[in-house]
Amino acid sequence: MNIQLKYPEEAKMKVFKRPVSNFFPVLKFLALPAVAAAIALSGCNGAANGNSLLNGSSTSSTSTTGSTTTTPAAKLTLLLSSTNVSATSAVNVTARVLDANNILLANKAITVATSSGAIANISNGGVTDASGLVTFSVTAPAGATSGSITVTVTADSIQQTATLNIMGNTAASIKLGAGNGVAELDTTRWEVPYNALVTDASGNPMPNATVQLTITPLNWYQGYFYVPTGATTWAQHVSSRIDCTSGGNCNPATISPSTTLVTDSTGFVTFNVIYAKSFAYWADVSVTATTSLIGGATTDTMQFTLTGQAAVYKDVTVAPPGQCSPFNSTPNQFGTQTIGSTTISTGC
């Protein structure tokens, strides 16, 4: 069966005479999705490349394979917490990786090597974080006292190095300290405890550092102890003060157990200044502690008067040791003084 559709000429004219503008709403409707898609793609220019803003910095994390990126590294910088390193004082290193557009490169694997010493605490398994950073620490070999360590960091074909100076068992600072007590070593001698603390450039205690100690006489005094009328303690009368010169009776004290000591695990050495009881209050001395460091030495000096136990000078019925100064230039000239029912020697 053949079916033939016929359109009257008038109908044809009506169809083709319809204004073209009447079709625009349809065209606009069809075009909107395409335009919107084009705008969306244009707005995703950065995101399409994997770039985003993080903490105010651009971070590149494009073309990742597994947990690392294949975007090549273009720049690498190293930041050091210090340029001095020892076996007990680590240097913290921060590696920063950027791409060719100076954008921080996340998920980039790096390698770290040193010419000696040890590497520890590598962050994120050696892969840069969202800020393009990897941190790690370096320490010197145990027992090393001089030299340097070269740190090498590599990201793709980019390599950066840094040099650390080995401090070893050397120090940056030494400080003397003392207590406030005088101990009786035996019936004829007093001893006073002192210490010295050695620290490195970071303020950490330095074990196994060698400390040299010297004691130097400064002044000695002439005079005597006496009991003022009505007093309950001995008083000191000084007739003259004389600057010491080396040798002779101007060396009233010594250091024990040795003038060369080695710091313990806390960075301290302890020692005693020992002297005859008769020298108490009649001499001034200084103690100097010295330890070595890169390029020289560092010292600390403390000056003080040799003293005795206070209780000895409160018993007015017994003459104190050194009642007459051992540095008097004339023979002792003792007189007597009656205190209550007790007569004692006094004066010189």
PDB file of C-alpha atoms in Angstrom, residues 40-320:
ATOM      1  CA  ALA A  40      33.730  25.248  34.105  1.00  0.00           C
ATOM      2  CA  LEU A  41      36.809  23.990  32.279  1.00  0.00           C
ATOM      3  CA  SER A  42      38.177  27.502  32.051  1.00  0.00           C
ATOM      4  CA  GLY A  43      37.667  28.036  35.795  1.00  0.00           C
ATOM      5  CA  CYS A  44      39.473  24.777  36.584  1.00  0.00           C
ATOM      6  CA  ASN A  45      42.673  25.852  34.887  1.00  0.00           C
ATOM      7  CA  GLY A  46      44.744  25.399  38.114  1.00  0.00           C
ATOM      8  CA  ALA A  47      42.848  22.382  39.395  1.00  0.00           C
ATOM      9  CA  ALA A  48      43.109  20.606  36.105  1.00  0.00           C
ATOM     10  CA  ASN A  49      46.862  20.699  36.492  1.00  0.00           C
ATOM     11  CA  GLY A  50      46.670  19.468  40.110  1.00  0.00           C
ATOM     12  CA  ASN A  51      47.691  22.826  41.669  1.00  0.00           C
ATOM     13  CA  SER A  52      45.988  24.206  44.756  1.00  0.00           C
ATOM     14  CA  LEU A  53      46.557  26.875  47.388  1.00  0.00           C
ATOM     15  CA  LEU A  54      47.564  25.546  50.775  1.00  0.00           C
ATOM     16  CA  ASN A  55      48.408  27.832  53.682  1.00  0.00           C
ATOM     17  CA  GLY A  56      48.912  30.683  51.268  1.00  0.00           C
ATOM     18  CA  SER A  57      51.433  28.809  49.080  1.00  0.00           C
ATOM     19  CA  SER A  58      50.983  27.057  45.786  1.00  0.00           C
ATOM     20  CA  THR A  59      51.607  23.341  46.075  1.00  0.00           C
ATOM     21  CA  SER A  60      52.243  21.059  43.123  1.00  0.00           C
ATOM     22  CA  SER A  61      51.101  17.453  43.374  1.00  0.00           C
ATOM     23  CA  THR A  62      50.522  16.501  39.741  1.00  0.00           C
ATOM     24  CA  SER A  63      50.906  13.240  37.883  1.00  0.00           C
ATOM     25  CA  THR A  64      51.206  11.047  40.931  1.00  0.00           C
ATOM     26  CA  THR A  65      52.142   7.418  40.691  1.00  0.00           C
ATOM     27  CA  GLY A  66      51.119   5.656  43.877  1.00  0.00           C
ATOM     28  CA  SER A  67      52.141   7.930  46.767  1.00  0.00           C
ATOM     29  CA  THR A  68      54.792   9.963  44.899  1.00  0.00           C
ATOM     30  CA  THR A  69      54.660  12.484  42.082  1.00  0.00           C
ATOM     31  CA  THR A  70      56.347  12.255  38.686  1.00  0.00           C
ATOM     32  CA  THR A  71      56.413  16.027  38.263  1.00  0.00           C
ATOM     33  CA  PRO A  72      60.135  16.795  38.074  1.00  0.00           C
ATOM     34  CA  ALA A  73      61.850  18.777  40.795  1.00  0.00           C
ATOM     35  CA  ALA A  74      63.454  21.995  39.579  1.00  0.00           C
ATOM     36  CA  LYS A  75      64.744  23.624  42.765  1.00  0.00           C
ATOM     37  CA  LEU A  76      65.954  22.322  46.129  1.00  0.00           C
ATOM     38  CA  THR A  77      66.957  24.327  49.214  1.00  0.00           C
ATOM     39  CA  LEU A  78      68.335  23.226  52.599  1.00  0.00           C
ATOM     40  CA  LEU A  79      67.758  24.999  55.920  1.00  0.00           C
ATOM     41  CA  LEU A  80      70.026  24.140  58.901  1.00  0.00           C
ATOM     42  CA  SER A  81      69.286  24.627  62.609  1.00  0.00           C
ATOM     43  CA  SER A  82      73.060  25.030  63.144  1.00  0.00           C
ATOM     44  CA  THR A  83      76.309  24.624  61.230  1.00  0.00           C
ATOM     45  CA  ASN A  84      77.993  22.925  64.220  1.00  0.00           C
ATOM     46  CA  VAL A  85      77.336  19.270  64.995  1.00  0.00           C
ATOM     47  CA  SER A  86      78.542  16.766  67.593  1.00  0.00           C
ATOM     48  CA  ALA A  87      77.779  13.207  68.614  1.00  0.00           C
ATOM     49  CA  THR A  88      75.397  14.486  71.292  1.00  0.00           C
ATOM     50  CA  SER A  89      74.034  17.618  69.600  1.00  0.00           C
ATOM     51  CA  ALA A  90      72.120  16.986  66.361  1.00  0.00           C
ATOM     52  CA  VAL A  91      71.569  19.453  63.531  1.00  0.00           C
ATOM     53  CA  ASN A  92      68.034  19.558  62.119  1.00  0.00           C
ATOM     54  CA  VAL A  93      67.834  19.892  58.330  1.00  0.00           C
ATOM     55  CA  THR A  94      64.768  20.964  56.335  1.00  0.00           C
ATOM     56  CA  ALA A  95      64.719  20.209  52.594  1.00  0.00           C
ATOM     57  CA  ARG A  96      62.301  22.219  50.425  1.00  0.00           C
ATOM     58  CA  VAL A  97      61.450  21.102  46.879  1.00  0.00           C
ATOM     59  CA  LEU A  98      59.881  23.270  44.140  1.00  0.00           C
ATOM     60  CA  ASP A  99      58.871  22.603  40.541  1.00  0.00           C
ATOM     61  CA  ALA A 100      59.761  24.623  37.435  1.00  0.00           C
ATOM     62  CA  ASN A 101      57.031  27.163  38.262  1.00  0.00           C
ATOM     63  CA  ASN A 102      58.435  27.758  41.776  1.00  0.00           C
ATOM     64  CA  ILE A 103      55.482  25.887  43.249  1.00  0.00           C
ATOM     65  CA  LEU A 104      56.091  23.778  46.355  1.00  0.00           C
ATOM     66  CA  LEU A 105      56.207  20.185  45.193  1.00  0.00           C
ATOM     67  CA  ALA A 106      54.298  17.708  47.354  1.00  0.00           C
ATOM     68  CA  ASN A 107      54.714  13.914  47.265  1.00  0.00           C
ATOM     69  CA  LYS A 108      58.248  14.101  45.871  1.00  0.00           C
ATOM     70  CA  ALA A 109      60.652  11.420  47.094  1.00  0.00           C
ATOM     71  CA  ILE A 110      64.144  12.590  48.050  1.00  0.00           C
ATOM     72  CA  THR A 111      67.342  10.806  49.046  1.00  0.00           C
ATOM     73  CA  VAL A 112      69.676  11.890  51.860  1.00  0.00           C
ATOM     74  CA  ALA A 113      73.338  10.972  52.321  1.00  0.00           C
ATOM     75  CA  THR A 114      76.196  12.101  54.578  1.00  0.00           C
ATOM     76  CA  SER A 115      79.951  11.708  54.326  1.00  0.00           C
ATOM     77  CA  SER A 116      80.000  10.456  57.948  1.00  0.00           C
ATOM     78  CA  GLY A 117      77.864  10.451  61.075  1.00  0.00           C
ATOM     79  CA  ALA A 118      74.262   9.336  61.328  1.00  0.00           C
ATOM     80  CA  ILE A 119      70.931  10.371  59.804  1.00  0.00           C
ATOM     81  CA  ALA A 120      67.737  10.047  61.841  1.00  0.00           C
ATOM     82  CA  ASN A 121      64.124  11.193  62.148  1.00  0.00           C
ATOM     83  CA  ILE A 122      63.402  11.481  58.408  1.00  0.00           C
ATOM     84  CA  SER A 123      59.854  12.798  58.088  1.00  0.00           C
ATOM     85  CA  ASN A 124      57.150  11.121  55.997  1.00  0.00           C
ATOM     86  CA  GLY A 125      59.469   8.362  54.808  1.00  0.00           C
ATOM     87  CA  GLY A 126      61.562  10.830  52.815  1.00  0.00           C
ATOM     88  CA  VAL A 127      58.591  12.100  50.767  1.00  0.00           C
ATOM     89  CA  THR A 128      57.735  15.811  50.769  1.00  0.00           C
ATOM     90  CA  ASP A 129      54.605  16.860  52.617  1.00  0.00           C
ATOM     91  CA  ALA A 130      51.876  19.200  51.370  1.00  0.00           C
ATOM     92  CA  SER A 131      54.267  22.132  51.842  1.00  0.00           C
ATOM     93  CA  GLY A 132      57.038  20.491  49.820  1.00  0.00           C
ATOM     94  CA  LEU A 133      59.154  19.775  52.922  1.00  0.00           C
ATOM     95  CA  VAL A 134      61.130  16.865  54.354  1.00  0.00           C
ATOM     96  CA  THR A 135      62.956  17.169  57.692  1.00  0.00           C
ATOM     97  CA  PHE A 136      65.697  15.010  59.216  1.00  0.00           C
ATOM     98  CA  SER A 137      68.562  15.233  61.725  1.00  0.00           C
ATOM     99  CA  VAL A 138      72.307  14.595  61.510  1.00  0.00           C
ATOM    100  CA  THR A 139      74.776  13.743  64.301  1.00  0.00           C
ATOM    101  CA  ALA A 140      78.557  13.368  64.234  1.00  0.00           C
ATOM    102  CA  PRO A 141      80.301  10.018  64.775  1.00  0.00           C
ATOM    103  CA  ALA A 142      80.916   9.083  68.404  1.00  0.00           C
ATOM    104  CA  GLY A 143      84.322  10.290  69.541  1.00  0.00           C
ATOM    105  CA  ALA A 144      84.849  12.665  66.607  1.00  0.00           C
ATOM    106  CA  THR A 145      86.633  15.841  67.702  1.00  0.00           C
ATOM    107  CA  SER A 146      87.252  17.747  64.470  1.00  0.00           C
ATOM    108  CA  GLY A 147      86.566  17.838  60.752  1.00  0.00           C
ATOM    109  CA  SER A 148      83.312  18.260  58.880  1.00  0.00           C
ATOM    110  CA  ILE A 149      80.320  16.363  57.506  1.00  0.00           C
ATOM    111  CA  THR A 150      78.893  16.883  54.024  1.00  0.00           C
ATOM    112  CA  VAL A 151      75.124  16.427  53.793  1.00  0.00           C
ATOM    113  CA  THR A 152      73.782  15.673  50.301  1.00  0.00           C
ATOM    114  CA  VAL A 153      70.080  15.783  49.394  1.00  0.00           C
ATOM    115  CA  THR A 154      68.821  14.723  45.959  1.00  0.00           C
ATOM    116  CA  ALA A 155      65.432  15.147  44.292  1.00  0.00           C
ATOM    117  CA  ASP A 156      65.365  13.730  40.746  1.00  0.00           C
ATOM    118  CA  SER A 157      68.364  15.323  38.996  1.00  0.00           C
ATOM    119  CA  ILE A 158      68.570  18.246  41.442  1.00  0.00           C
ATOM    120  CA  GLN A 159      71.168  17.998  44.208  1.00  0.00           C
ATOM    121  CA  GLN A 160      72.028  20.286  47.117  1.00  0.00           C
ATOM    122  CA  THR A 161      74.804  19.986  49.724  1.00  0.00           C
ATOM    123  CA  ALA A 162      75.573  21.521  53.119  1.00  0.00           C
ATOM    124  CA  THR A 163      78.690  21.367  55.313  1.00  0.00           C
ATOM    125  CA  LEU A 164      78.558  20.872  59.094  1.00  0.00           C
ATOM    126  CA  ASN A 165      81.522  21.506  61.418  1.00  0.00           C
ATOM    127  CA  ILE A 166      82.182  18.664  63.863  1.00  0.00           C
ATOM    128  CA  MET A 167      82.442  19.906  67.435  1.00  0.00           C
ATOM    129  CA  GLY A 168      83.094  16.496  68.984  1.00  0.00           C
ATOM    130  CA  ASN A 169      84.160  16.662  72.616  1.00  0.00           C
ATOM    131  CA  THR A 170      84.806  20.369  72.491  1.00  0.00           C
ATOM    132  CA  ALA A 171      82.700  23.028  74.088  1.00  0.00           C
ATOM    133  CA  ALA A 172      81.303  26.490  73.641  1.00  0.00           C
ATOM    134  CA  SER A 173      80.980  27.470  77.304  1.00  0.00           C
ATOM    135  CA  ILE A 174      82.267  26.645  80.787  1.00  0.00           C
ATOM    136  CA  LYS A 175      80.887  28.021  84.045  1.00  0.00           C
ATOM    137  CA  LEU A 176      82.134  27.652  87.623  1.00  0.00           C
ATOM    138  CA  GLY A 177      79.781  27.157  90.549  1.00  0.00           C
ATOM    139  CA  ALA A 178      80.051  26.759  94.322  1.00  0.00           C
ATOM    140  CA  GLY A 179      78.088  25.810  97.396  1.00  0.00           C
ATOM    141  CA  ASN A 180      77.911  27.834 100.601  1.00  0.00           C
ATOM    142  CA  GLY A 181      79.404  25.346 103.035  1.00  0.00           C
ATOM    143  CA  VAL A 182      82.871  24.735 104.463  1.00  0.00           C
ATOM    144  CA  ALA A 183      83.658  21.157 105.457  1.00  0.00           C
ATOM    145  CA  GLU A 184      86.295  19.932 107.879  1.00  0.00           C
ATOM    146  CA  LEU A 185      88.637  17.634 105.970  1.00  0.00           C
ATOM    147  CA  ASP A 186      90.635  16.789 109.099  1.00  0.00           C
ATOM    148  CA  THR A 187      91.791  18.520 112.281  1.00  0.00           C
ATOM    149  CA  THR A 188      94.067  20.928 110.397  1.00  0.00           C
ATOM    150  CA  ARG A 189      92.339  21.554 107.018  1.00  0.00           C
ATOM    151  CA  TRP A 190      89.159  22.997 105.548  1.00  0.00           C
ATOM    152  CA  GLU A 191      87.696  22.058 102.158  1.00  0.00           C
ATOM    153  CA  VAL A 192      85.103  23.848 100.022  1.00  0.00           C
ATOM    154  CA  PRO A 193      83.275  22.097  97.127  1.00  0.00           C
ATOM    155  CA  TYR A 194      83.107  23.644  93.634  1.00  0.00           C
ATOM    156  CA  ASN A 195      81.988  22.532  90.194  1.00  0.00           C
ATOM    157  CA  ALA A 196      82.308  23.486  86.534  1.00  0.00           C
ATOM    158  CA  LEU A 197      79.663  22.931  83.850  1.00  0.00           C
ATOM    159  CA  VAL A 198      80.644  22.530  80.189  1.00  0.00           C
ATOM    160  CA  THR A 199      78.038  23.044  77.450  1.00  0.00           C
ATOM    161  CA  ASP A 200      78.078  22.980  73.652  1.00  0.00           C
ATOM    162  CA  ALA A 201      76.954  25.674  71.217  1.00  0.00           C
ATOM    163  CA  SER A 202      73.312  24.659  71.690  1.00  0.00           C
ATOM    164  CA  GLY A 203      73.504  24.819  75.489  1.00  0.00           C
ATOM    165  CA  ASN A 204      73.534  21.041  75.903  1.00  0.00           C
ATOM    166  CA  PRO A 205      75.816  19.486  78.567  1.00  0.00           C
ATOM    167  CA  MET A 206      79.065  18.138  77.144  1.00  0.00           C
ATOM    168  CA  PRO A 207      80.198  14.785  78.568  1.00  0.00           C
ATOM    169  CA  ASN A 208      83.835  13.662  78.309  1.00  0.00           C
ATOM    170  CA  ALA A 209      85.170  17.220  77.974  1.00  0.00           C
ATOM    171  CA  THR A 210      88.585  17.844  79.536  1.00  0.00           C
ATOM    172  CA  VAL A 211      88.727  20.655  82.108  1.00  0.00           C
ATOM    173  CA  GLN A 212      91.969  22.225  83.342  1.00  0.00           C
ATOM    174  CA  LEU A 213      91.870  23.872  86.786  1.00  0.00           C
ATOM    175  CA  THR A 214      94.301  26.378  88.248  1.00  0.00           C
ATOM    176  CA  ILE A 215      94.306  28.197  91.580  1.00  0.00           C
ATOM    177  CA  THR A 216      96.030  31.551  91.899  1.00  0.00           C
ATOM    178  CA  PRO A 217      96.701  33.576  95.079  1.00  0.00           C
ATOM    179  CA  LEU A 218      95.495  37.176  94.857  1.00  0.00           C
ATOM    180  CA  ASN A 219      95.884  38.903  98.234  1.00  0.00           C
ATOM    181  CA  TRP A 220      97.017  38.065 101.724  1.00  0.00           C
ATOM    182  CA  TYR A 221      96.322  39.898 104.945  1.00  0.00           C
ATOM    183  CA  GLN A 222      98.251  40.672 108.107  1.00  0.00           C
ATOM    184  CA  GLY A 223      96.536  41.013 111.472  1.00  0.00           C
ATOM    185  CA  TYR A 224      94.898  38.959 114.203  1.00  0.00           C
ATOM    186  CA  PHE A 225      91.623  37.794 115.750  1.00  0.00           C
ATOM    187  CA  TYR A 226      90.492  39.191 119.093  1.00  0.00           C
ATOM    188  CA  VAL A 227      87.354  39.358 121.231  1.00  0.00           C
ATOM    189  CA  PRO A 228      85.936  42.867 121.548  1.00  0.00           C
ATOM    190  CA  THR A 229      84.775  43.883 125.015  1.00  0.00           C
ATOM    191  CA  GLY A 230      81.360  42.409 125.704  1.00  0.00           C
ATOM    192  CA  ALA A 231      81.309  40.457 122.399  1.00  0.00           C
ATOM    193  CA  THR A 232      80.386  36.796 122.090  1.00  0.00           C
ATOM    194  CA  THR A 233      82.329  36.077 118.888  1.00  0.00           C
ATOM    195  CA  TRP A 234      85.839  36.583 117.629  1.00  0.00           C
ATOM    196  CA  ALA A 235      86.528  39.648 115.485  1.00  0.00           C
ATOM    197  CA  GLN A 236      89.234  40.097 112.873  1.00  0.00           C
ATOM    198  CA  HIS A 237      91.669  42.994 112.909  1.00  0.00           C
ATOM    199  CA  VAL A 238      93.448  43.544 109.576  1.00  0.00           C
ATOM    200  CA  SER A 239      96.530  45.710 109.700  1.00  0.00           C
ATOM    201  CA  SER A 240      97.442  45.490 106.005  1.00  0.00           C
ATOM    202  CA  ARG A 241      96.568  43.851 102.700  1.00  0.00           C
ATOM    203  CA  ILE A 242      99.342  42.822 100.343  1.00  0.00           C
ATOM    204  CA  ASP A 243      99.052  41.743  96.700  1.00  0.00           C
ATOM    205  CA  CYS A 244     100.449  38.291  96.179  1.00  0.00           C
ATOM    206  CA  THR A 245     103.371  37.377  94.006  1.00  0.00           C
ATOM    207  CA  SER A 246     103.993  33.822  92.896  1.00  0.00           C
ATOM    208  CA  GLY A 247     105.865  31.440  95.140  1.00  0.00           C
ATOM    209  CA  GLY A 248     106.642  31.386  98.832  1.00  0.00           C
ATOM    210  CA  ASN A 249     103.949  31.536 101.467  1.00  0.00           C
ATOM    211  CA  CYS A 250     101.529  33.168  99.042  1.00  0.00           C
ATOM    212  CA  ASN A 251     100.175  29.805  97.801  1.00  0.00           C
ATOM    213  CA  PRO A 252      97.743  28.881 100.570  1.00  0.00           C
ATOM    214  CA  ALA A 253      95.383  26.427  98.806  1.00  0.00           C
ATOM    215  CA  THR A 254      95.290  23.477  96.458  1.00  0.00           C
ATOM    216  CA  ILE A 255      92.727  21.630  94.299  1.00  0.00           C
ATOM    217  CA  SER A 256      91.607  18.039  94.812  1.00  0.00           C
ATOM    218  CA  PRO A 257      91.324  15.413  93.409  1.00  0.00           C
ATOM    219  CA  SER A 258      93.222  16.760  90.390  1.00  0.00           C
ATOM    220  CA  THR A 259      93.785  19.878  88.317  1.00  0.00           C
ATOM    221  CA  THR A 260      92.784  17.918  85.178  1.00  0.00           C
ATOM    222  CA  LEU A 261      89.273  16.465  85.188  1.00  0.00           C
ATOM    223  CA  VAL A 262      86.785  15.047  82.645  1.00  0.00           C
ATOM    224  CA  THR A 263      83.092  15.968  82.669  1.00  0.00           C
ATOM    225  CA  ASP A 264      80.524  13.311  83.532  1.00  0.00           C
ATOM    226  CA  SER A 265      77.344  12.480  81.593  1.00  0.00           C
ATOM    227  CA  THR A 266      75.716  15.702  82.869  1.00  0.00           C
ATOM    228  CA  GLY A 267      78.594  17.926  81.688  1.00  0.00           C
ATOM    229  CA  PHE A 268      79.905  18.592  85.223  1.00  0.00           C
ATOM    230  CA  VAL A 269      83.209  18.191  87.015  1.00  0.00           C
ATOM    231  CA  THR A 270      83.362  18.527  90.803  1.00  0.00           C
ATOM    232  CA  PHE A 271      86.383  19.376  92.917  1.00  0.00           C
ATOM    233  CA  ASN A 272      87.407  20.762  96.301  1.00  0.00           C
ATOM    234  CA  VAL A 273      89.611  23.674  97.285  1.00  0.00           C
ATOM    235  CA  ILE A 274      91.675  22.582 100.291  1.00  0.00           C
ATOM    236  CA  TYR A 275      93.681  24.788 102.654  1.00  0.00           C
ATOM    237  CA  ALA A 276      95.035  24.885 106.190  1.00  0.00           C
ATOM    238  CA  LYS A 277      92.602  26.130 108.814  1.00  0.00           C
ATOM    239  CA  SER A 278      95.131  28.785 109.809  1.00  0.00           C
ATOM    240  CA  PHE A 279      94.776  30.431 106.355  1.00  0.00           C
ATOM    241  CA  ALA A 280      91.024  31.022 106.745  1.00  0.00           C
ATOM    242  CA  TYR A 281      90.119  34.715 106.284  1.00  0.00           C
ATOM    243  CA  TRP A 282      93.769  35.630 105.649  1.00  0.00           C
ATOM    244  CA  ALA A 283      93.960  35.033 101.870  1.00  0.00           C
ATOM    245  CA  ASP A 284      92.048  35.678  98.640  1.00  0.00           C
ATOM    246  CA  VAL A 285      92.444  33.288  95.714  1.00  0.00           C
ATOM    247  CA  SER A 286      90.979  32.705  92.258  1.00  0.00           C
ATOM    248  CA  VAL A 287      90.087  29.440  90.542  1.00  0.00           C
ATOM    249  CA  THR A 288      90.098  29.253  86.739  1.00  0.00           C
ATOM    250  CA  ALA A 289      88.510  26.455  84.711  1.00  0.00           C
ATOM    251  CA  THR A 290      89.481  26.028  81.054  1.00  0.00           C
ATOM    252  CA  THR A 291      88.194  23.728  78.319  1.00  0.00           C
ATOM    253  CA  SER A 292      89.007  23.565  74.612  1.00  0.00           C
ATOM    254  CA  LEU A 293      86.745  24.457  71.699  1.00  0.00           C
ATOM    255  CA  ILE A 294      87.061  24.960  67.960  1.00  0.00           C
ATOM    256  CA  GLY A 295      89.753  27.524  67.298  1.00  0.00           C
ATOM    257  CA  GLY A 296      90.836  28.074  70.906  1.00  0.00           C
ATOM    258  CA  ALA A 297      89.626  27.701  74.480  1.00  0.00           C
ATOM    259  CA  THR A 298      86.997  29.083  76.817  1.00  0.00           C
ATOM    260  CA  THR A 299      87.514  29.875  80.502  1.00  0.00           C
ATOM    261  CA  ASP A 300      85.699  31.009  83.621  1.00  0.00           C
ATOM    262  CA  THR A 301      87.245  32.453  86.787  1.00  0.00           C
ATOM    263  CA  MET A 302      85.884  32.790  90.313  1.00  0.00           C
ATOM    264  CA  GLN A 303      87.523  34.869  93.072  1.00  0.00           C
ATOM    265  CA  PHE A 304      86.888  34.310  96.768  1.00  0.00           C
ATOM    266  CA  THR A 305      88.277  34.576 100.301  1.00  0.00           C
ATOM    267  CA  LEU A 306      89.293  31.394 102.080  1.00  0.00           C
ATOM    268  CA  THR A 307      86.870  30.949 104.989  1.00  0.00           C
ATOM    269  CA  GLY A 308      86.273  28.669 107.958  1.00  0.00           C
ATOM    270  CA  GLN A 309      83.273  27.199 109.729  1.00  0.00           C
ATOM    271  CA  ALA A 310      81.373  29.961 111.509  1.00  0.00           C
ATOM    272  CA  ALA A 311      80.920  27.923 114.688  1.00  0.00           C
ATOM    273  CA  VAL A 312      84.673  27.981 115.332  1.00  0.00           C
ATOM    274  CA  TYR A 313      84.642  31.776 115.614  1.00  0.00           C
ATOM    275  CA  LYS A 314      81.635  31.851 117.940  1.00  0.00           C
ATOM    276  CA  ASP A 315      83.341  30.053 120.823  1.00  0.00           C
ATOM    277  CA  VAL A 316      85.231  32.843 122.550  1.00  0.00           C
ATOM    278  CA  THR A 317      86.692  30.437 125.101  1.00  0.00           C
ATOM    279  CA  VAL A 318      88.859  28.755 122.445  1.00  0.00           C
ATOM    280  CA  ALA A 319      91.295  30.604 120.201  1.00  0.00           C
ATOM    281  CA  PRO A 320      90.455  30.017 116.529  1.00  0.00           C
TER     282      PRO A 320
END
